[in-house]
């Protein structure tokens, strides 16, 4: 007597498990949460930026009498124009990268590798390249070596450093020559003004 034929049956739970295991890193909850927090912090920060006309008010510029006064002005102006200064630094960095497309592509590849191969990759999905499976430690080591090579052995590192130095020089010059006496009369620093502190210090 012939034995009965056994048909393969897949339960909805196993199908859901298989679907979750094949989930792309960009669709993971951690990545979506990161993007949501980042966009929320950026919107919150831009809502607290000062008017650019106030930043560039020519009647408020004067040469400082001493280095101590210049340092005090920079500190007060940075507290008041924090978001504007960060936007200015980001703009200088973006212009530098856009003027060097190869460096921009290399930097994007580096960031993409960190995001999708390590930071937001599901823990149950190992990295497989050309049939070889890499552990988390091996993946981290490769990314660290690649980052060192990109930053120190290519033009990307010097480009980033020079752009940041130019941006910091512009911010420092503005902060030193902008007289801050009229900035805190009716607009005190808000308690939750941490566009930098509330996000970068807590989530990075």
Coordinates of C-alpha atoms in Angstrom, one line a residue:
X1 CA 0.0 0.0 0.0
X2 CA 1.5 3.4 -1.0
X3 CA 2.3 5.8 1.8
X4 CA 0.3 9.1 1.8
X5 CA 2.0 12.0 0.2
X6 CA 3.0 14.7 2.7
X7 CA 2.5 18.2 1.4
X8 CA 4.8 21.1 2.7
X9 CA 2.8 23.5 4.7
X10 CA 4.1 26.9 5.7
X11 CA 2.4 28.6 8.6
X12 CA 1.8 32.4 8.6
X13 CA 4.2 32.7 11.5
X14 CA 7.0 31.1 9.6
X15 CA 6.3 33.2 6.6
X16 CA 6.3 36.4 8.7
X17 CA 9.6 35.3 10.2
X18 CA 11.1 34.7 6.8
X19 CA 9.9 38.0 5.6
X20 CA 11.4 39.8 8.6
X21 CA 14.7 38.1 8.1
X22 CA 14.9 39.3 4.5
X23 CA 13.9 42.8 5.5
X24 CA 16.2 45.4 4.0
X25 CA 18.3 47.5 6.5
X26 CA 16.6 50.7 5.2
X27 CA 13.2 49.3 6.3
X28 CA 14.2 48.3 9.8
X29 CA 12.5 50.0 12.8
X30 CA 15.9 51.3 14.1
X31 CA 16.6 53.1 10.8
X32 CA 13.1 54.5 10.6
X33 CA 13.4 55.7 14.2
X34 CA 16.8 57.3 13.5
X35 CA 15.4 59.2 10.5
X36 CA 12.3 60.3 12.5
X37 CA 14.5 61.6 15.4
X38 CA 16.9 63.3 13.0
X39 CA 14.2 65.1 11.0
X40 CA 12.4 66.1 14.2
X41 CA 15.6 67.5 15.7
X42 CA 16.4 69.4 12.4
X43 CA 12.9 70.9 12.3
X44 CA 13.2 71.9 16.0
X45 CA 16.6 73.4 15.4
X46 CA 15.6 75.5 12.4
X47 CA 12.6 76.7 14.3
X48 CA 15.0 78.3 16.8
X49 CA 17.3 79.9 14.3
X50 CA 17.7 83.7 14.4
X51 CA 16.9 86.0 11.5
X52 CA 19.7 86.3 9.1
X53 CA 19.3 90.0 8.8
X54 CA 20.0 90.2 12.6
X55 CA 23.1 88.1 12.0
X56 CA 24.3 90.5 9.3
X57 CA 23.3 93.8 10.9
X58 CA 26.2 96.1 9.9
X59 CA 25.4 98.6 12.7
X60 CA 26.2 96.0 15.3
X61 CA 29.8 95.3 14.2
X62 CA 32.8 96.8 16.1
X63 CA 36.4 95.8 16.6
X64 CA 37.0 94.2 20.0
X65 CA 39.4 96.1 22.4
X66 CA 41.1 92.9 23.6
X67 CA 41.4 89.2 23.1
X68 CA 39.4 88.6 26.2
X69 CA 36.5 90.7 24.9
X70 CA 36.7 88.9 21.6
X71 CA 36.5 85.6 23.4
X72 CA 33.5 86.8 25.4
X73 CA 31.7 88.0 22.3
X74 CA 32.3 84.7 20.5
X75 CA 30.9 82.8 23.5
X76 CA 27.7 85.0 23.7
X77 CA 27.2 85.1 20.0
X78 CA 27.6 81.3 19.7
X79 CA 24.9 80.9 22.4
X80 CA 22.5 83.2 20.5
X81 CA 23.3 82.4 16.9
X82 CA 24.0 78.7 17.5
X83 CA 21.7 77.3 14.8
X84 CA 22.8 79.9 12.3
X85 CA 26.5 79.1 12.9
X86 CA 25.8 75.3 12.5
X87 CA 23.9 76.0 9.3
X88 CA 26.8 78.1 8.0
X89 CA 29.3 75.4 8.8
X90 CA 27.1 72.8 7.0
X91 CA 26.9 75.1 4.0
X92 CA 30.6 75.6 3.8
X93 CA 31.1 71.8 4.1
X94 CA 28.4 71.1 1.4
X95 CA 30.0 73.6 -1.0
X96 CA 33.4 72.0 -0.5
X97 CA 32.0 68.5 -1.2
X98 CA 30.0 69.6 -4.2
X99 CA 33.0 71.1 -5.7
X100 CA 34.8 67.8 -5.4
X101 CA 32.4 65.1 -6.6
X102 CA 34.8 62.2 -6.2
X103 CA 35.3 63.0 -2.5
X104 CA 31.6 63.3 -2.1
X105 CA 31.0 59.9 -3.6
X106 CA 33.7 58.3 -1.4
X107 CA 32.2 59.9 1.7
X108 CA 28.7 58.8 0.8
X109 CA 30.0 55.2 0.2
X110 CA 31.7 55.3 3.6
X111 CA 28.6 56.5 5.4
X112 CA 26.4 54.0 3.6
X113 CA 28.7 51.2 4.6
X114 CA 28.5 52.2 8.3
X115 CA 24.7 52.6 8.1
X116 CA 23.7 49.5 6.2
X117 CA 26.5 47.1 7.1
X118 CA 26.8 47.8 10.8
X119 CA 24.6 50.4 12.5
X120 CA 21.2 49.5 11.1
X121 CA 21.7 45.9 9.9
X122 CA 19.5 43.4 11.7
X123 CA 21.4 41.3 14.2
X124 CA 20.2 38.1 12.6
X125 CA 21.5 39.0 9.2
X126 CA 25.2 38.4 8.8
X127 CA 27.2 40.2 6.1
X128 CA 27.8 37.9 3.2
X129 CA 30.2 39.0 0.4
X130 CA 31.2 36.7 -2.5
X131 CA 29.9 33.7 -0.5
X132 CA 31.9 34.5 2.6
X133 CA 30.1 35.3 5.9
X134 CA 31.6 38.1 8.0
X135 CA 31.0 38.3 11.8
X136 CA 30.1 41.6 13.5
X137 CA 33.7 42.0 14.7
X138 CA 35.1 41.4 11.2
X139 CA 32.6 43.8 9.7
X140 CA 33.5 46.5 12.3
X141 CA 37.2 46.0 11.7
X142 CA 36.9 46.3 7.9
X143 CA 34.8 49.5 8.3
X144 CA 37.3 51.0 10.8
X145 CA 40.2 50.3 8.4
X146 CA 38.3 51.7 5.4
X147 CA 37.4 54.8 7.4
X148 CA 41.1 55.3 8.3
X149 CA 42.2 54.9 4.7
X150 CA 39.5 57.3 3.5
X151 CA 40.2 60.0 6.1
X152 CA 44.0 59.9 6.2
X153 CA 45.1 58.5 2.8
X154 CA 42.7 60.2 0.4
X155 CA 41.8 63.8 -0.3
X156 CA 38.5 63.4 1.7
X157 CA 40.1 64.0 5.1
X158 CA 42.0 67.1 4.0
X159 CA 38.9 68.4 2.3
X160 CA 36.7 68.0 5.4
X161 CA 39.3 69.5 7.7
X162 CA 40.0 72.5 5.5
X163 CA 36.2 73.1 5.0
X164 CA 35.7 73.0 8.8
X165 CA 38.6 75.3 9.4
X166 CA 37.2 77.8 6.9
X167 CA 33.8 77.6 8.5
X168 CA 35.2 78.0 12.0
X169 CA 37.2 81.0 10.9
X170 CA 34.1 82.7 9.5
X171 CA 32.1 81.9 12.6
X172 CA 34.9 83.1 14.9
X173 CA 35.4 86.3 13.0
X174 CA 31.7 87.1 13.0
X175 CA 31.4 86.2 16.7
X176 CA 34.4 88.4 17.6
X177 CA 33.2 91.5 15.7
X178 CA 29.5 91.2 16.4
X179 CA 28.6 93.3 19.5
X180 CA 26.3 91.1 21.6
X181 CA 24.9 93.7 24.0
X182 CA 21.5 93.9 22.2
X183 CA 21.0 90.2 21.9
X184 CA 19.7 89.1 25.4
X185 CA 17.4 92.0 26.3
X186 CA 14.1 90.4 25.5
X187 CA 15.1 87.0 24.1
X188 CA 16.7 84.7 26.7
X189 CA 18.2 81.3 25.7
X190 CA 15.4 78.7 25.8
X191 CA 15.8 75.8 28.1
X192 CA 15.4 73.3 25.3
X193 CA 17.5 75.1 22.7
X194 CA 19.6 72.0 22.3
X195 CA 19.5 71.5 18.5
X196 CA 23.1 70.2 19.2
X197 CA 22.7 69.1 22.8
X198 CA 19.3 67.4 22.6
X199 CA 20.1 65.3 19.6
X200 CA 23.8 65.0 19.0
X201 CA 24.8 64.5 22.7
X202 CA 22.0 62.0 23.4
X203 CA 21.5 60.1 20.2
X204 CA 25.0 59.9 18.6

